[in-house]
Short mmCIF file of C-alpha atoms in Angstrom, two decimals:
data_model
loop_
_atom_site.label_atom_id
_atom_site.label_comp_id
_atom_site.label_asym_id
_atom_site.label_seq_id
_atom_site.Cartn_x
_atom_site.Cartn_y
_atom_site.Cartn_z
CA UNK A 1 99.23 103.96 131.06
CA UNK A 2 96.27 101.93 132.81
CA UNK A 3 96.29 100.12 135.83
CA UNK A 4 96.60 96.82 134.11
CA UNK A 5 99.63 97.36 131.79
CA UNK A 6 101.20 98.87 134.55
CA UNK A 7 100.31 95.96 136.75
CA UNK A 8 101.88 93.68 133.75
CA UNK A 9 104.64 96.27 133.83
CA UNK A 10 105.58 95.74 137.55
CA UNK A 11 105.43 92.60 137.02
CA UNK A 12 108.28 92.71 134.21
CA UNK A 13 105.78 91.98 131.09
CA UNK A 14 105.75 93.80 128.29
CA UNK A 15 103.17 94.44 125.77
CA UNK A 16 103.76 95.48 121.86
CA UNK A 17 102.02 96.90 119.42
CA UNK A 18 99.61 94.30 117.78
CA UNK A 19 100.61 92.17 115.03
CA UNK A 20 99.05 92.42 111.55
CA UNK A 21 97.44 89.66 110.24
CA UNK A 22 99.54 87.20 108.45
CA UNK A 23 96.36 86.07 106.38
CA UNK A 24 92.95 86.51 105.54
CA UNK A 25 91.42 87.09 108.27
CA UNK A 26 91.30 90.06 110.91
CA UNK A 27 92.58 90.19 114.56
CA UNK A 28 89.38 91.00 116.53
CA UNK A 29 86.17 90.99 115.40
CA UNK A 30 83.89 93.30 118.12
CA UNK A 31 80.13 91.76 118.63
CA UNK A 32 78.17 93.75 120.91
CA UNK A 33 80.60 94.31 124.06
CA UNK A 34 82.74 91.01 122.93
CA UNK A 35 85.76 90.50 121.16
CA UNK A 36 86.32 87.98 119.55
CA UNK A 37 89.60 87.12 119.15
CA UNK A 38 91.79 85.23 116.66
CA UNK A 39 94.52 82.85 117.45
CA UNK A 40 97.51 84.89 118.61
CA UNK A 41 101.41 83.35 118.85
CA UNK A 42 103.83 82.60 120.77
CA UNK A 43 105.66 85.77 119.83
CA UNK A 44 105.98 88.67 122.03
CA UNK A 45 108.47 91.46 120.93
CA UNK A 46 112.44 89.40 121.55
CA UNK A 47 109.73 86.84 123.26
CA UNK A 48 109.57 84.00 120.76
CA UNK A 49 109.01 80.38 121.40
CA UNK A 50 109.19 78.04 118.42
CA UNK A 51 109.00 73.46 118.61
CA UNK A 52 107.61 71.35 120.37
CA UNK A 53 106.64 70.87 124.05
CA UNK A 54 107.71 67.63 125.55
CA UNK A 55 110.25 67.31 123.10
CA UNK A 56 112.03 70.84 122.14
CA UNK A 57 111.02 73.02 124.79
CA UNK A 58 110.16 72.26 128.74
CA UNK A 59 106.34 72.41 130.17
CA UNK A 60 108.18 75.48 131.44
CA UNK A 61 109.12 76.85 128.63
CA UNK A 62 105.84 76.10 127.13
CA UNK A 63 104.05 78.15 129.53
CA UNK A 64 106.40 81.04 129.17
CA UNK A 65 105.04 80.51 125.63
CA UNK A 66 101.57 81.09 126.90
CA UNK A 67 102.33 83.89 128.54
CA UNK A 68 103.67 85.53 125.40
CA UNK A 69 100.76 84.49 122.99
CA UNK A 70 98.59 86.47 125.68
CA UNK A 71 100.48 89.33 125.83
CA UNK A 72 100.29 89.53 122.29
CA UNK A 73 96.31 89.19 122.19
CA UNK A 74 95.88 91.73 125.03
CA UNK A 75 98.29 93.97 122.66
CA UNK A 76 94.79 93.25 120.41
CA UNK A 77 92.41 94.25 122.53
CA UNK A 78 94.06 97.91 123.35
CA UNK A 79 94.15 98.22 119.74
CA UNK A 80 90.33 97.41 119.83
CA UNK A 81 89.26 99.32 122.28
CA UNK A 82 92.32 101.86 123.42
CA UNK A 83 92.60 100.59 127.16
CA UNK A 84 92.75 97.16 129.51
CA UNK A 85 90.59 98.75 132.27
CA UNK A 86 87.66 98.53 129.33
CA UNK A 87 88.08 94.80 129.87
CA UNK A 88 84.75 93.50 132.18
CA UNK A 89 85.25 89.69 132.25
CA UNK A 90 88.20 87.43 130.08
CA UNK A 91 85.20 85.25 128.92
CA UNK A 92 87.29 82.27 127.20
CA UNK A 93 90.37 81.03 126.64
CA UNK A 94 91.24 78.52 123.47
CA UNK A 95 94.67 77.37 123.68
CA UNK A 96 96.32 75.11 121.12
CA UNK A 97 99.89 73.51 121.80
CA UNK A 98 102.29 72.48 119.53
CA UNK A 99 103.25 68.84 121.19
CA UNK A 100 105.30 66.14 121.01
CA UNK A 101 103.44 62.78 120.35
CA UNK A 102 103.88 61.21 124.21
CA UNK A 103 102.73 65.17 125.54
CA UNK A 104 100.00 65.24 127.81
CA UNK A 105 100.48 68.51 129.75
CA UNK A 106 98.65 70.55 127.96
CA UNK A 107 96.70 72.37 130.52
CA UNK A 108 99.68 72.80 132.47
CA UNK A 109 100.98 75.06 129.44
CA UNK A 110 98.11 77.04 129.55
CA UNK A 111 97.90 77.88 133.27
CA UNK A 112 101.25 80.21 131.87
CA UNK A 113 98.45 82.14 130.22
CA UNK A 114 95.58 81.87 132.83
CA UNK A 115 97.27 82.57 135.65
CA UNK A 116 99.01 86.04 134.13
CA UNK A 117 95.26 86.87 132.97
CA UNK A 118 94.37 86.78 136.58
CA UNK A 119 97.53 87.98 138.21
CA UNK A 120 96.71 91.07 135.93
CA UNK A 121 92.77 91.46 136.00
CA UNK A 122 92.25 89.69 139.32
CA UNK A 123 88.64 87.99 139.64
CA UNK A 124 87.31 89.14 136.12
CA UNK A 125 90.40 87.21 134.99
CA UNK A 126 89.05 83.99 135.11
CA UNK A 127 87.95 82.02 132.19
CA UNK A 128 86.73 78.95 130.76
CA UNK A 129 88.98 77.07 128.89
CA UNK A 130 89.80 74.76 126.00
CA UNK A 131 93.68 72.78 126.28
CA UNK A 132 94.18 70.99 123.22
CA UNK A 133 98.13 69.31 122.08
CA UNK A 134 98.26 69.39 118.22
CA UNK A 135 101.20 68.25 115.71
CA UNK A 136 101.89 71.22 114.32
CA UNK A 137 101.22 75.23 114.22
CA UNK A 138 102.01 77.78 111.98
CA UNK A 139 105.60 78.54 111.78
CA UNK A 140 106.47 76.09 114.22
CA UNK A 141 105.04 78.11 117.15
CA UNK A 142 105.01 76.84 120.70
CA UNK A 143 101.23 78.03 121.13
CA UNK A 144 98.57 79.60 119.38
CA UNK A 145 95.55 80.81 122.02
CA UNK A 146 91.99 82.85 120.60
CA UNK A 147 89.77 84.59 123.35
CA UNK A 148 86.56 86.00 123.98
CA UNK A 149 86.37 89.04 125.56
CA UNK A 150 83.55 91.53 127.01
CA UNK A 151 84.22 94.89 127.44
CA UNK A 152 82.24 97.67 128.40
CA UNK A 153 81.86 100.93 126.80
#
């Protein structure tokens, strides 16, 4: 196991195999030394989060959504490219949350999945970000999030 799942590990993540694609599309598409990856949900293994923040489920809740929608698309990435430690720099983080209409938190949500990317990568963690509340997402999800991605190698 590498450093950074076992880093995750320790600190009581998990990380499954990656999801197939539930349309027609694919889950990473490599460019160079980026990834490109495509929105990823709130599902994580028994981790699930479905409704709405601000009105289902608590800004806490909705960032324990984040965190699952990451582990999911680092789940991605090791498919992509076998390992974590071939991660150079998280590049960008797009995170969509499904919201109730008087929900304004929305970057608070996201910090669930910004600050595990840097509890897990440290400095080459940090990203720019996008934060947007929407009305709905597929199958009800809590959050979607897409990244970019360099890797070396």
């Amino acid at each position: 196991m590498d450093k950074i799942r076992q880093r995750l590990s320790d600190l009581g993540y998990a990380i499954y195999d990656a999801p197939a694609p539930v349309g027609s599309y694919v889950q990473c598409v490599r460019t160079g030394n980026l990834l490109h990856l495509s929105g990823g949900i709130s599902v994580n293994g028994e981790d699930k989060y479905f409704g709405k923040v601000g009105q289902d489920l608590t800004v806490e809740e909705g960032q324990a959504a984040a965190r699952a929608a990451i582990l999911n698309r680092l789940a991605v990435i090791i498919q992509a490219v076998g390992s974590l430690e071939k991660v150079s720099r998280i590049v960008a983080v797009n995170g969509f949350v499904n919201a109730g209409p008087d929900f304004y938190d929305h970057p608070k949500v996201l910090n669930g999945a910004s600050d595990l990317l840097v509890e897990a990568f440290g400095e080459i963690g940090r990203h720019s970000r996008t934060a947007v509340g929407v009305s709905a997402l597929p199958l009800n999800v809590a959050v979607e999030i897409s990244m970019v991605v360099e890797v070396c190698g």
